[in-house]
PDB file of C-alpha atoms and ligand atoms in Angstrom:
ATOM      1  CA  MET L   1      49.742 102.966 139.803  1.00  0.00           C
ATOM      2  CA  TYR L   2      45.352 103.538 140.313  1.00  0.00           C
ATOM      3  CA  LYS L   3      44.981 103.766 136.450  1.00  0.00           C
ATOM      4  CA  HIS L   4      46.363  99.030 136.476  1.00  0.00           C
ATOM      5  CA  PHE L   5      42.579  98.117 138.178  1.00  0.00           C
ATOM      6  CA  LEU L   6      40.665 100.391 136.198  1.00  0.00           C
ATOM      7  CA  PRO L   7      38.434  98.416 134.312  1.00  0.00           C
ATOM      8  CA  ASP L   8      37.552  99.417 130.649  1.00  0.00           C
ATOM      9  CA  GLU L   9      33.719  98.507 131.658  1.00  0.00           C
ATOM     10  CA  TYR L  10      31.915  97.561 135.476  1.00  0.00           C
ATOM     11  CA  VAL L  11      28.531  95.611 134.862  1.00  0.00           C
ATOM     12  CA  LYS L  12      26.488  94.273 137.142  1.00  0.00           C
ATOM     13  CA  ASP L  13      26.659  90.218 135.597  1.00  0.00           C
ATOM     14  CA  ILE L  14      27.676  88.239 133.055  1.00  0.00           C
ATOM     15  CA  TYR L  15      24.672  88.377 131.575  1.00  0.00           C
ATOM     16  CA  GLN L  16      24.480  92.057 130.647  1.00  0.00           C
ATOM     17  CA  ILE L  17      27.679  91.675 128.347  1.00  0.00           C
ATOM     18  CA  THR L  18      25.598  90.726 124.686  1.00  0.00           C
ATOM     19  CA  PRO L  19      27.968  89.507 121.411  1.00  0.00           C
ATOM     20  CA  GLU L  20      26.371  92.418 119.931  1.00  0.00           C
ATOM     21  CA  LYS L  21      28.257  94.880 122.124  1.00  0.00           C
ATOM     22  CA  LEU L  22      31.379  92.784 122.059  1.00  0.00           C
ATOM     23  CA  GLN L  23      31.525  93.012 118.394  1.00  0.00           C
ATOM     24  CA  GLU L  24      30.525  96.636 117.894  1.00  0.00           C
ATOM     25  CA  GLN L  25      34.696  96.650 120.122  1.00  0.00           C
ATOM     26  CA  GLY L  26      35.693  94.226 117.299  1.00  0.00           C
ATOM     27  CA  ILE L  27      36.196  91.828 120.445  1.00  0.00           C
ATOM     28  CA  LYS L  28      36.246  88.421 118.839  1.00  0.00           C
ATOM     29  CA  GLY L  29      37.332  86.279 121.606  1.00  0.00           C
ATOM     30  CA  ILE L  30      36.251  86.491 125.402  1.00  0.00           C
ATOM     31  CA  MET L  31      38.814  85.015 128.534  1.00  0.00           C
ATOM     32  CA  THR L  32      36.013  84.208 131.765  1.00  0.00           C
ATOM     33  CA  ASP L  33      37.134  84.149 134.924  1.00  0.00           C
ATOM     34  CA  LEU L  34      35.359  81.034 136.582  1.00  0.00           C
ATOM     35  CA  ASP L  35      34.477  81.301 140.327  1.00  0.00           C
ATOM     36  CA  ASN L  36      32.081  84.287 141.391  1.00  0.00           C
ATOM     37  CA  THR L  37      32.325  85.451 137.184  1.00  0.00           C
ATOM     38  CA  LEU L  38      30.152  82.603 136.127  1.00  0.00           C
ATOM     39  CA  VAL L  39      28.431  80.814 139.545  1.00  0.00           C
ATOM     40  CA  GLU L  40      28.850  81.870 142.816  1.00  0.00           C
ATOM     41  CA  TRP L  41      32.716  79.849 143.915  1.00  0.00           C
ATOM     42  CA  ASP L  42      31.293  76.582 145.752  1.00  0.00           C
ATOM     43  CA  ARG L  43      29.360  75.882 142.873  1.00  0.00           C
ATOM     44  CA  PRO L  44      30.208  72.949 141.413  1.00  0.00           C
ATOM     45  CA  GLU L  45      28.016  72.746 138.152  1.00  0.00           C
ATOM     46  CA  ALA L  46      27.814  75.452 135.370  1.00  0.00           C
ATOM     47  CA  THR L  47      23.503  77.097 136.002  1.00  0.00           C
ATOM     48  CA  PRO L  48      21.542  76.260 132.451  1.00  0.00           C
ATOM     49  CA  GLU L  49      21.991  80.225 132.519  1.00  0.00           C
ATOM     50  CA  VAL L  50      25.409  80.443 131.821  1.00  0.00           C
ATOM     51  CA  ILE L  51      25.405  77.271 129.258  1.00  0.00           C
ATOM     52  CA  GLU L  52      22.823  79.577 127.276  1.00  0.00           C
ATOM     53  CA  TRP L  53      24.724  82.586 127.732  1.00  0.00           C
ATOM     54  CA  MET L  54      28.387  80.644 126.401  1.00  0.00           C
ATOM     55  CA  LYS L  55      25.969  79.365 123.438  1.00  0.00           C
ATOM     56  CA  LEU L  56      25.038  82.725 122.875  1.00  0.00           C
ATOM     57  CA  MET L  57      28.053  84.267 122.820  1.00  0.00           C
ATOM     58  CA  ARG L  58      29.536  81.142 120.702  1.00  0.00           C
ATOM     59  CA  ASP L  59      26.818  81.440 117.807  1.00  0.00           C
ATOM     60  CA  ALA L  60      27.794  85.126 117.693  1.00  0.00           C
ATOM     61  CA  GLY L  61      30.781  83.767 116.366  1.00  0.00           C
ATOM     62  CA  LEU L  62      32.148  84.519 119.697  1.00  0.00           C
ATOM     63  CA  LYS L  63      35.526  81.625 121.144  1.00  0.00           C
ATOM     64  CA  VAL L  64      34.923  81.501 124.910  1.00  0.00           C
ATOM     65  CA  ILE L  65      38.044  80.622 127.172  1.00  0.00           C
ATOM     66  CA  VAL L  66      37.495  80.344 130.883  1.00  0.00           C
ATOM     67  CA  VAL L  67      40.691  81.035 133.068  1.00  0.00           C
ATOM     68  CA  SER L  68      40.983  80.711 136.448  1.00  0.00           C
ATOM     69  CA  ASN L  69      43.134  80.715 139.063  1.00  0.00           C
ATOM     70  CA  ASN L  70      41.804  78.094 140.756  1.00  0.00           C
ATOM     71  CA  HIS L  71      42.827  73.707 140.653  1.00  0.00           C
ATOM     72  CA  GLU L  72      41.994  71.405 137.701  1.00  0.00           C
ATOM     73  CA  PRO L  73      39.452  68.920 139.117  1.00  0.00           C
ATOM     74  CA  ARG L  74      37.207  72.497 140.260  1.00  0.00           C
ATOM     75  CA  VAL L  75      37.800  74.635 136.872  1.00  0.00           C
ATOM     76  CA  SER L  76      37.250  70.328 134.447  1.00  0.00           C
ATOM     77  CA  THR L  77      34.286  69.315 136.495  1.00  0.00           C
ATOM     78  CA  PHE L  78      32.611  72.861 135.729  1.00  0.00           C
ATOM     79  CA  CYS L  79      33.858  73.417 132.387  1.00  0.00           C
ATOM     80  CA  GLN L  80      33.684  69.883 130.582  1.00  0.00           C
ATOM     81  CA  PRO L  81      30.104  69.060 130.639  1.00  0.00           C
ATOM     82  CA  ALA L  82      29.369  72.331 129.336  1.00  0.00           C
ATOM     83  CA  GLU L  83      31.884  71.498 126.797  1.00  0.00           C
ATOM     84  CA  ILE L  84      33.808  75.146 127.146  1.00  0.00           C
ATOM     85  CA  PRO L  85      37.823  74.941 126.903  1.00  0.00           C
ATOM     86  CA  PHE L  86      39.797  76.640 130.023  1.00  0.00           C
ATOM     87  CA  ILE L  87      43.377  77.283 131.524  1.00  0.00           C
ATOM     88  CA  PHE L  88      43.897  76.001 135.054  1.00  0.00           C
ATOM     89  CA  GLU L  89      46.231  77.128 137.529  1.00  0.00           C
ATOM     90  CA  ALA L  90      46.542  80.398 136.236  1.00  0.00           C
ATOM     91  CA  ARG L  91      48.148  82.299 138.208  1.00  0.00           C
ATOM     92  CA  LYS L  92      46.318  85.544 137.443  1.00  0.00           C
ATOM     93  CA  PRO L  93      47.360  88.528 137.454  1.00  0.00           C
ATOM     94  CA  LEU L  94      50.682  87.245 135.646  1.00  0.00           C
ATOM     95  CA  GLU L  95      51.365  86.905 132.568  1.00  0.00           C
ATOM     96  CA  LYS L  96      51.940  83.269 131.399  1.00  0.00           C
ATOM     97  CA  GLY L  97      48.534  81.472 132.264  1.00  0.00           C
ATOM     98  CA  PHE L  98      46.631  84.983 129.535  1.00  0.00           C
ATOM     99  CA  GLU L  99      49.153  83.994 126.990  1.00  0.00           C
ATOM    100  CA  ARG L 100      48.261  79.863 127.336  1.00  0.00           C
ATOM    101  CA  ALA L 101      44.462  81.607 127.181  1.00  0.00           C
ATOM    102  CA  LEU L 102      45.370  83.868 123.665  1.00  0.00           C
ATOM    103  CA  ARG L 103      47.351  80.774 121.835  1.00  0.00           C
ATOM    104  CA  LEU L 104      44.573  78.755 122.541  1.00  0.00           C
ATOM    105  CA  LEU L 105      42.040  81.414 121.283  1.00  0.00           C
ATOM    106  CA  GLU L 106      44.349  82.468 118.198  1.00  0.00           C
ATOM    107  CA  LEU L 107      43.568  86.089 118.276  1.00  0.00           C
ATOM    108  CA  PRO L 108      45.354  88.780 119.004  1.00  0.00           C
ATOM    109  CA  LYS L 109      44.980  90.289 122.195  1.00  0.00           C
ATOM    110  CA  GLU L 110      43.240  93.841 120.485  1.00  0.00           C
ATOM    111  CA  GLU L 111      40.213  90.994 120.194  1.00  0.00           C
ATOM    112  CA  VAL L 112      39.843  89.677 123.439  1.00  0.00           C
ATOM    113  CA  VAL L 113      38.363  90.468 126.458  1.00  0.00           C
ATOM    114  CA  MET L 114      38.369  89.410 129.292  1.00  0.00           C
ATOM    115  CA  ILE L 115      35.769  89.103 132.463  1.00  0.00           C
ATOM    116  CA  GLY L 116      36.195  89.037 136.250  1.00  0.00           C
ATOM    117  CA  ASP L 117      34.925  89.727 139.606  1.00  0.00           C
ATOM    118  CA  GLN L 118      37.939  90.501 141.153  1.00  0.00           C
ATOM    119  CA  LEU L 119      40.892  93.757 140.601  1.00  0.00           C
ATOM    120  CA  LEU L 120      44.056  92.346 142.059  1.00  0.00           C
ATOM    121  CA  THR L 121      43.814  89.514 139.412  1.00  0.00           C
ATOM    122  CA  ASP L 122      41.143  89.660 136.231  1.00  0.00           C
ATOM    123  CA  ILE L 123      41.203  93.603 135.651  1.00  0.00           C
ATOM    124  CA  LEU L 124      45.048  94.010 136.824  1.00  0.00           C
ATOM    125  CA  GLY L 125      46.311  90.939 135.301  1.00  0.00           C
ATOM    126  CA  GLY L 126      43.600  91.592 131.727  1.00  0.00           C
ATOM    127  CA  ASN L 127      45.053  95.467 131.549  1.00  0.00           C
ATOM    128  CA  ARG L 128      48.235  94.264 131.910  1.00  0.00           C
ATOM    129  CA  PHE L 129      48.253  91.907 129.494  1.00  0.00           C
ATOM    130  CA  GLY L 130      46.537  94.302 127.201  1.00  0.00           C
ATOM    131  CA  LEU L 131      43.542  92.925 127.152  1.00  0.00           C
ATOM    132  CA  HIS L 132      39.676  95.472 127.040  1.00  0.00           C
ATOM    133  CA  THR L 133      38.494  94.502 130.818  1.00  0.00           C
ATOM    134  CA  ILE L 134      35.153  94.052 132.056  1.00  0.00           C
ATOM    135  CA  LEU L 135      34.563  93.778 136.038  1.00  0.00           C
ATOM    136  CA  VAL L 136      31.765  92.104 137.077  1.00  0.00           C
ATOM    137  CA  VAL L 137      30.000  91.880 140.927  1.00  0.00           C
ATOM    138  CA  PRO L 138      30.943  89.000 142.967  1.00  0.00           C
ATOM    139  CA  VAL L 139      28.110  85.894 142.507  1.00  0.00           C
ATOM    140  CA  ALA L 140      27.803  85.855 145.499  1.00  0.00           C
ATOM    141  CA  LYS L 141      28.991  87.520 148.519  1.00  0.00           C
ATOM    142  CA  SER L 142      31.678  85.280 150.316  1.00  0.00           C
ATOM    143  CA  ASP L 143      34.657  83.971 148.535  1.00  0.00           C
ATOM    144  CA  GLY L 144      37.274  80.838 149.046  1.00  0.00           C
ATOM    145  CA  PHE L 145      40.577  81.618 151.379  1.00  0.00           C
ATOM    146  CA  VAL L 146      42.942  83.324 149.504  1.00  0.00           C
ATOM    147  CA  THR L 147      40.486  85.741 147.962  1.00  0.00           C
ATOM    148  CA  ARG L 148      39.013  86.821 150.729  1.00  0.00           C
ATOM    149  CA  PHE L 149      42.367  88.025 151.732  1.00  0.00           C
ATOM    150  CA  ASN L 150      42.312  89.441 147.937  1.00  0.00           C
ATOM    151  CA  ARG L 151      38.943  91.243 149.012  1.00  0.00           C
ATOM    152  CA  LYS L 152      40.733  93.385 151.834  1.00  0.00           C
ATOM    153  CA  VAL L 153      43.122  94.719 149.372  1.00  0.00           C
ATOM    154  CA  GLU L 154      40.401  95.174 146.428  1.00  0.00           C
ATOM    155  CA  ARG L 155      38.271  97.210 148.627  1.00  0.00           C
ATOM    156  CA  ARG L 156      41.050  99.363 149.420  1.00  0.00           C
ATOM    157  CA  ILE L 157      42.201 100.023 145.547  1.00  0.00           C
ATOM    158  CA  LEU L 158      38.106 100.657 144.974  1.00  0.00           C
ATOM    159  CA  LYS L 159      38.133 103.501 147.719  1.00  0.00           C
ATOM    160  CA  GLY L 160      40.802 104.884 146.014  1.00  0.00           C
ATOM    161  CA  LEU L 161      39.356 104.640 142.808  1.00  0.00           C
ATOM    162  CA  LYS L 162      35.825 106.265 143.663  1.00  0.00           C
ATOM    163  CA  ARG L 163      37.911 108.847 145.567  1.00  0.00           C
ATOM    164  CA  ARG L 164      39.822 109.910 141.876  1.00  0.00           C
ATOM    165  CA  GLY L 165      36.456 109.982 140.561  1.00  0.00           C
ATOM    166  CA  MET L 166      37.698 106.837 137.987  1.00  0.00           C
ATOM    167  CA  LEU L 167      34.630 104.500 139.103  1.00  0.00           C
ATOM    168  CA  ASP L 168      31.205 104.848 140.071  1.00  0.00           C
ATOM    169  CA  TRP L 169      30.412 101.759 140.973  1.00  0.00           C
ATOM    170  CA  GLU L 170      28.226 101.133 144.146  1.00  0.00           C
ATOM    171  CA  GLU L 171      27.754  97.502 145.531  1.00  0.00           C
TER     172      GLU L 171
HETATM  173 MG1  LIG S   1      36.383  85.047 140.316  1.00  0.00          MG
END
């Protein structure tokens, strides 16, 4: 059961993820979570750093789409000014949102990575859907209401993974 929660990679933040590294692995498309992955969950707009990172990926020929469980106003307010395609109310870890995103990317699963800060939604969903998965440390220490509950469960899973020597990560 634990293996579904195990990301293929884990890094401190999105800026450790470079087009070169992804392309070496045959990745051509990126699905990324929004809240606490790209920016703090309560920051409405993209930072210059995020916009720069997106540009870096796109200039290298990688397609990027935001796949968020958050509602439409939150996700569109963030994505539209930066011209990032997005899926809102994706209901990760369920398949539907990933399917919609995959159709928009027009790529096979094997060429897509899912980046996110939550094991229960981003990593579990990405793994089960058959994507490459990268876990990042949450940008902010705090979370929105639903996520606060998920984090409690997540901490127990992280402990389990560490105990089994499957994950070696100190926050
Ligand atoms: Mg998140």
